[in-house]
PDB file of C-alpha atoms in Angstrom:
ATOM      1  CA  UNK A  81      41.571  91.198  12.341  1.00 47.00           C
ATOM      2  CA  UNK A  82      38.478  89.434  10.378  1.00 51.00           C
ATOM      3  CA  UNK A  83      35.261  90.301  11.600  1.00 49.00           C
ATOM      4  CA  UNK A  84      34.806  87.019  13.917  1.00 83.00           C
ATOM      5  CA  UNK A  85      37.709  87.821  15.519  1.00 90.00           C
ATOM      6  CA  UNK A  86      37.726  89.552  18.838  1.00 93.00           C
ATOM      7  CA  UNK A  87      40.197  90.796  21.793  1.00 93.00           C
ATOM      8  CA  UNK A  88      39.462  87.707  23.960  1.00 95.00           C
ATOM      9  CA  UNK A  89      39.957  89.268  27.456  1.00 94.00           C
ATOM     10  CA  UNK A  90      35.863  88.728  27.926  1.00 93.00           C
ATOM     11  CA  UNK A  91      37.180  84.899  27.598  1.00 95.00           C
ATOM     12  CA  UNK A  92      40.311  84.893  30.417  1.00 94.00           C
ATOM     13  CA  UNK A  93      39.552  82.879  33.497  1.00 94.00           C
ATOM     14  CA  UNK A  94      41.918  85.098  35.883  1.00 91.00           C
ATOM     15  CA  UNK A  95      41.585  82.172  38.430  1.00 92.00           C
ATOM     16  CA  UNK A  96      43.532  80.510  36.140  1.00 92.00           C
ATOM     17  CA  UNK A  97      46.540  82.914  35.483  1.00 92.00           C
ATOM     18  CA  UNK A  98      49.941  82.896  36.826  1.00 92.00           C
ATOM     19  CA  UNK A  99      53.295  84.816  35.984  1.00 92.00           C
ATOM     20  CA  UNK A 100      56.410  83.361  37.418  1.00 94.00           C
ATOM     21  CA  UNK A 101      59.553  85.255  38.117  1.00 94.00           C
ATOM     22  CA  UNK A 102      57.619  88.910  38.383  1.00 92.00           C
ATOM     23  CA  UNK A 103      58.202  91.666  40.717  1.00 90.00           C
ATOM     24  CA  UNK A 104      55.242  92.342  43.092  1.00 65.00           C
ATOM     25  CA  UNK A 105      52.392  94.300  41.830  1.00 67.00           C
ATOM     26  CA  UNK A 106      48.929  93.359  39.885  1.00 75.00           C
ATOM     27  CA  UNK A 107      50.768  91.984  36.241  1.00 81.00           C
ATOM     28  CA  UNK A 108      47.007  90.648  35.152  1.00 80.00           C
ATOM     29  CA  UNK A 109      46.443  94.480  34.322  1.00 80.00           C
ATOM     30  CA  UNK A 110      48.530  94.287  31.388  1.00 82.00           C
ATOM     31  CA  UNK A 111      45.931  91.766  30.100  1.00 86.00           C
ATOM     32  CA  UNK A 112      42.812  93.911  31.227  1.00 83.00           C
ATOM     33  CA  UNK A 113      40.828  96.519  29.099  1.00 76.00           C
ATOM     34  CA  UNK A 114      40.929  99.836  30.353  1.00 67.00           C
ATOM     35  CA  UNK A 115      44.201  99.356  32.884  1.00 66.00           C
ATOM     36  CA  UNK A 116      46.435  97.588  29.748  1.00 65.00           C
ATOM     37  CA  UNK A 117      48.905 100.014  28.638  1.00 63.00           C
ATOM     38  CA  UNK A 118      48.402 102.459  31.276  1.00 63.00           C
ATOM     39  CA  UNK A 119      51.469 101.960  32.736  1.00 68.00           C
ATOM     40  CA  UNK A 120      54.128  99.381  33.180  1.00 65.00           C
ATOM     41  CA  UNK A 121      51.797  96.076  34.142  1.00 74.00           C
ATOM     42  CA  UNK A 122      54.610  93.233  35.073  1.00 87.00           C
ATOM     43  CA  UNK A 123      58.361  93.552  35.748  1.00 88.00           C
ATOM     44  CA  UNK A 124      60.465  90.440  35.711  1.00 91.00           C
ATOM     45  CA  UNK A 125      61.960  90.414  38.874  1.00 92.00           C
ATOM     46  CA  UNK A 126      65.355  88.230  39.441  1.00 90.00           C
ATOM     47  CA  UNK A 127      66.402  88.097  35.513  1.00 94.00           C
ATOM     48  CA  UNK A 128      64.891  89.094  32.041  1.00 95.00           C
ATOM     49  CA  UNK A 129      63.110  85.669  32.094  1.00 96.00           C
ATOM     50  CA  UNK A 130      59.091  85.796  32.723  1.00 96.00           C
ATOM     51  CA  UNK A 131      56.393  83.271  32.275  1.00 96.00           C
ATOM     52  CA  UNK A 132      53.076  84.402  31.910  1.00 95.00           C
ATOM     53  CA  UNK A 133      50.235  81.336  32.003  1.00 95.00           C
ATOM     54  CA  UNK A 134      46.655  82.535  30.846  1.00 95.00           C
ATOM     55  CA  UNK A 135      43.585  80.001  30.876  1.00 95.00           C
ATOM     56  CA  UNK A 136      40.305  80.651  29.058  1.00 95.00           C
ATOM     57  CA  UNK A 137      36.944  80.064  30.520  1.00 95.00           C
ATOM     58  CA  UNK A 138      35.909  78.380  27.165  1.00 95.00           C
ATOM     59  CA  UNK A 139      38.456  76.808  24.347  1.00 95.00           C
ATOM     60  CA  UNK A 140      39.363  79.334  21.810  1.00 96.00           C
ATOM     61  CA  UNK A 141      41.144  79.812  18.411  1.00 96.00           C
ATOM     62  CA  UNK A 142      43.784  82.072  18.896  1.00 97.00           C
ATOM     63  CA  UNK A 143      45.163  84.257  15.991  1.00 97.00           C
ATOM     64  CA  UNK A 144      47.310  86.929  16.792  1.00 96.00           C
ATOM     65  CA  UNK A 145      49.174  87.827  19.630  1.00 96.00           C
ATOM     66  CA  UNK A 146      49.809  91.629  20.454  1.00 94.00           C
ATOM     67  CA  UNK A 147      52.450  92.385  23.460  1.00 93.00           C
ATOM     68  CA  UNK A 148      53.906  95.889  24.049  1.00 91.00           C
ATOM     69  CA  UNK A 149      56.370  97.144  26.419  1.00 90.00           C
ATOM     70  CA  UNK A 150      58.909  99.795  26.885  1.00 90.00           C
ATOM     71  CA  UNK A 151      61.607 100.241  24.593  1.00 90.00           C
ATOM     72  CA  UNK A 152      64.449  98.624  25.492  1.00 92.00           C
ATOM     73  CA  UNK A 153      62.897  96.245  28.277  1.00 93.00           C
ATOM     74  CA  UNK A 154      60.202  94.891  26.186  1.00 93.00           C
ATOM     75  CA  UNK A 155      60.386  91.063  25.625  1.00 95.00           C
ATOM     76  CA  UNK A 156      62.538  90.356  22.187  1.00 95.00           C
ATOM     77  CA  UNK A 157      62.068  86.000  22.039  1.00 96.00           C
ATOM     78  CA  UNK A 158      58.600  84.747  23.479  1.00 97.00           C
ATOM     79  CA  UNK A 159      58.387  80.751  23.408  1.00 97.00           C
ATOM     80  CA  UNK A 160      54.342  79.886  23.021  1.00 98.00           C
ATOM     81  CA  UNK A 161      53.223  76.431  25.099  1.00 97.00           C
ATOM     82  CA  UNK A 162      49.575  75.381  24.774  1.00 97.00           C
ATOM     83  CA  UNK A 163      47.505  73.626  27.016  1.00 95.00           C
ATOM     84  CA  UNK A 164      49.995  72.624  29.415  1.00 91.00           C
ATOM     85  CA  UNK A 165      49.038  72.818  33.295  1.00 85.00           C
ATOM     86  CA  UNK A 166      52.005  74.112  36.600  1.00 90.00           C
ATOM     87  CA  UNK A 167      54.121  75.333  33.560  1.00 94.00           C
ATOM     88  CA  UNK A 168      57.686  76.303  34.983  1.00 95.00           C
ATOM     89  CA  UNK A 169      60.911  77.089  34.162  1.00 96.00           C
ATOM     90  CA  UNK A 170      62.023  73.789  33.950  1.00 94.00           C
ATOM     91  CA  UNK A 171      59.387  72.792  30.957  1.00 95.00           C
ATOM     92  CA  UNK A 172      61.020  75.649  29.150  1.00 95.00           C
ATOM     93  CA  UNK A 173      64.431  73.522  28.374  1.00 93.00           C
ATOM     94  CA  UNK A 174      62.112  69.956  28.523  1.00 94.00           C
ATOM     95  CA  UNK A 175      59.288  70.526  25.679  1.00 95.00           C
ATOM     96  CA  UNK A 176      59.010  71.658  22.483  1.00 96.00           C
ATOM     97  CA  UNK A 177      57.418  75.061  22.258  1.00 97.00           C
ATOM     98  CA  UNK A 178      53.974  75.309  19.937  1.00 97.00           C
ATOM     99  CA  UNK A 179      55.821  78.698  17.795  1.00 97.00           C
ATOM    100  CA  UNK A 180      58.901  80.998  18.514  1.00 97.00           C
ATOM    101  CA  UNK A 181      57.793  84.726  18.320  1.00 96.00           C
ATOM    102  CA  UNK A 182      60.998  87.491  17.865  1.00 94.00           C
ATOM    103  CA  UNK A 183      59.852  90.694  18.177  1.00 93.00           C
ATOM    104  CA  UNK A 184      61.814  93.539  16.676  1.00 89.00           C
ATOM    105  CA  UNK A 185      59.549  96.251  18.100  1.00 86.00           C
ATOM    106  CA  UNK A 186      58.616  96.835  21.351  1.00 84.00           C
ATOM    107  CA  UNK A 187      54.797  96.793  20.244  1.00 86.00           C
ATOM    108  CA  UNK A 188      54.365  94.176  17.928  1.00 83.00           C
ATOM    109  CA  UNK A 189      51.431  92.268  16.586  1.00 91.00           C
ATOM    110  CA  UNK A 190      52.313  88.733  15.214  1.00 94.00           C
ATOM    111  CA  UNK A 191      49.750  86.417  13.361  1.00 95.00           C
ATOM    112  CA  UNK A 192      49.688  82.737  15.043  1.00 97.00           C
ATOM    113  CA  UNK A 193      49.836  79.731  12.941  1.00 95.00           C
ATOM    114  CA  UNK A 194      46.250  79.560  13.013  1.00 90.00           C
ATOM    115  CA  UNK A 195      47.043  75.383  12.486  1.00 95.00           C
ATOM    116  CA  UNK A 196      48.174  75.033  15.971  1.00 96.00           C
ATOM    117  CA  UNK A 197      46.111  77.349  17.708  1.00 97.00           C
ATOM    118  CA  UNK A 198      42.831  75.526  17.252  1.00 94.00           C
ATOM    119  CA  UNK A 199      41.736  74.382  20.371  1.00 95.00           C
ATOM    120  CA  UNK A 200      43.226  76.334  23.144  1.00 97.00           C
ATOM    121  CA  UNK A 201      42.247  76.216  26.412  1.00 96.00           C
ATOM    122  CA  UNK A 202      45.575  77.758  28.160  1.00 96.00           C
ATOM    123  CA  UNK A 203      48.869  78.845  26.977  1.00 95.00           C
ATOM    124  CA  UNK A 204      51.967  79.734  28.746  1.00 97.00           C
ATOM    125  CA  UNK A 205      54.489  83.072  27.741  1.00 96.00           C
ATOM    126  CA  UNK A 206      58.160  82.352  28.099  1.00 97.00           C
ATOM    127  CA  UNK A 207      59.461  85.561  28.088  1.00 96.00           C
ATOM    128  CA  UNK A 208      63.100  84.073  27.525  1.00 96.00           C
ATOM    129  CA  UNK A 209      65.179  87.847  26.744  1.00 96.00           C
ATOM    130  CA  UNK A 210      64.603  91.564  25.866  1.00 95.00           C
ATOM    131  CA  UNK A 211      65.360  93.952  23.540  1.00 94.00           C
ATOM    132  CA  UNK A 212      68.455  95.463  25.083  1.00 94.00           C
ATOM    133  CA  UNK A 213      69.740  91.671  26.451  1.00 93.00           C
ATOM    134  CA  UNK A 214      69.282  93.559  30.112  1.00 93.00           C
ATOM    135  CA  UNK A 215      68.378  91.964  33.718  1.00 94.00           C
ATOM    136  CA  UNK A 216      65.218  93.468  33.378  1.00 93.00           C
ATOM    137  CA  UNK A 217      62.081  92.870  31.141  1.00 93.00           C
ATOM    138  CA  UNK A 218      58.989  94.968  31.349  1.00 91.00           C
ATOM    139  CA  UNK A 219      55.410  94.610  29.555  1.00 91.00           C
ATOM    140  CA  UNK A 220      52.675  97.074  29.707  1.00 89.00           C
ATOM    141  CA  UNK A 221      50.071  95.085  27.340  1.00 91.00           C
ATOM    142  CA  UNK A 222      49.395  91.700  26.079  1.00 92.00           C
ATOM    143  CA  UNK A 223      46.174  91.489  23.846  1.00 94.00           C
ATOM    144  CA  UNK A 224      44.916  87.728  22.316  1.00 96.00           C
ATOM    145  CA  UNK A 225      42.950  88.078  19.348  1.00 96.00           C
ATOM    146  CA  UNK A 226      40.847  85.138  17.959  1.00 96.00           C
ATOM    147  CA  UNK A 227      37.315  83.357  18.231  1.00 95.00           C
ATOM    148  CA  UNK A 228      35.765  81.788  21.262  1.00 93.00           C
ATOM    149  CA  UNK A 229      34.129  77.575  20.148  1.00 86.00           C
ATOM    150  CA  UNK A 230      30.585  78.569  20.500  1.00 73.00           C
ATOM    151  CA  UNK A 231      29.324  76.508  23.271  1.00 62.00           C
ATOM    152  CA  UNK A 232      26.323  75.849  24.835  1.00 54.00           C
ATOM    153  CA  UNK A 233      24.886  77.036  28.310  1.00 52.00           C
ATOM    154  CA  UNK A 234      23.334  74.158  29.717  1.00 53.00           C
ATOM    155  CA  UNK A 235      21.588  76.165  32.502  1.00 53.00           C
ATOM    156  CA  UNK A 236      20.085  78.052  30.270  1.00 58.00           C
ATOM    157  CA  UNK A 237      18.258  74.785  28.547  1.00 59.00           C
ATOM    158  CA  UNK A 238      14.504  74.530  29.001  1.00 67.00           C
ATOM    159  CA  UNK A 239      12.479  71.060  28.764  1.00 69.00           C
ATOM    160  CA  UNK A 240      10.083  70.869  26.203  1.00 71.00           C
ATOM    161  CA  UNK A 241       6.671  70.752  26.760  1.00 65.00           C
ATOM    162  CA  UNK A 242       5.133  67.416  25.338  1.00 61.00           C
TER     163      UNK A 242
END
């Protein structure tokens, strides 16, 4: 990770996230500091298929992707989607996804192409198998690395004195 880059968890909106297709519990933990990796954070629930939809409070440039689970039930082929909004199942088959990550470990840290992960303001997961091709897929941490745009506060501008 270069020194501007940072774990952008500090950047997630949570208001914004989703995950489709999980078993009941809290599955935003495996995207928080401090409860990530704890313990298992998201189960899928009817099939090995998940999608996970995170939105930023700011656009970002996103670099690497880091998602661990157990072995065995940790995701295997994650389809990335970028900026879309209600992402569901039935985008998965209807667009084009922004990369294909295959994961051969079940904690893995894959480098984005940093050309199409410029401007992001929310991407979706499709979790589409696992590592053992089972009913059941299981993640425990997901960490985004990159850089947030610099933006500016405009509450925090002051009128000049003349």
């Amino acid at each position: 990770m270069s020194s501007a880059e940072v774990d952008l968890v500090s950047f997630i909106d949570f208001t914004k996230c989703e995950c489709l297709n999980a078993a009941t519990g809290s599955w935003e933990n495996c995207l928080k500091q401090g409860l990530r990796s704890t313990e298992t954070a998201v189960s899928s629930e009817c099939d090995e298929q998940l999608i996970l939809t995170v939105g930023f409070q700011q656009r970002v440039k996103l670099s690497k992707v880091q998602i661990r689970g157990p072995v065995g039930t940790a995701p295997k082929v994650v389809k990335i989607f970028l900026n879309t909004s209600g992402f569901s199942f039935d985008d998965t088959d209807s667009r084009a996804p922004t990369q294909v990550l295959t994961l051969s470990e079940p904690n893995t840290i894959i480098q984005l192409d940093h050309l199409k992960f410029q401007d992001v303001s929310n991407l979706s997961l499709f979790i589409e198998n696992n590592q053992n091709g089972g009913e059941l897929t299981q993640i425990n941490e997901i960490v985004l690395h990159g850089v947030p745009y610099s933006t500016t506060n405009v509450s925090e501008l002051k009128k000049v004195a003349e």
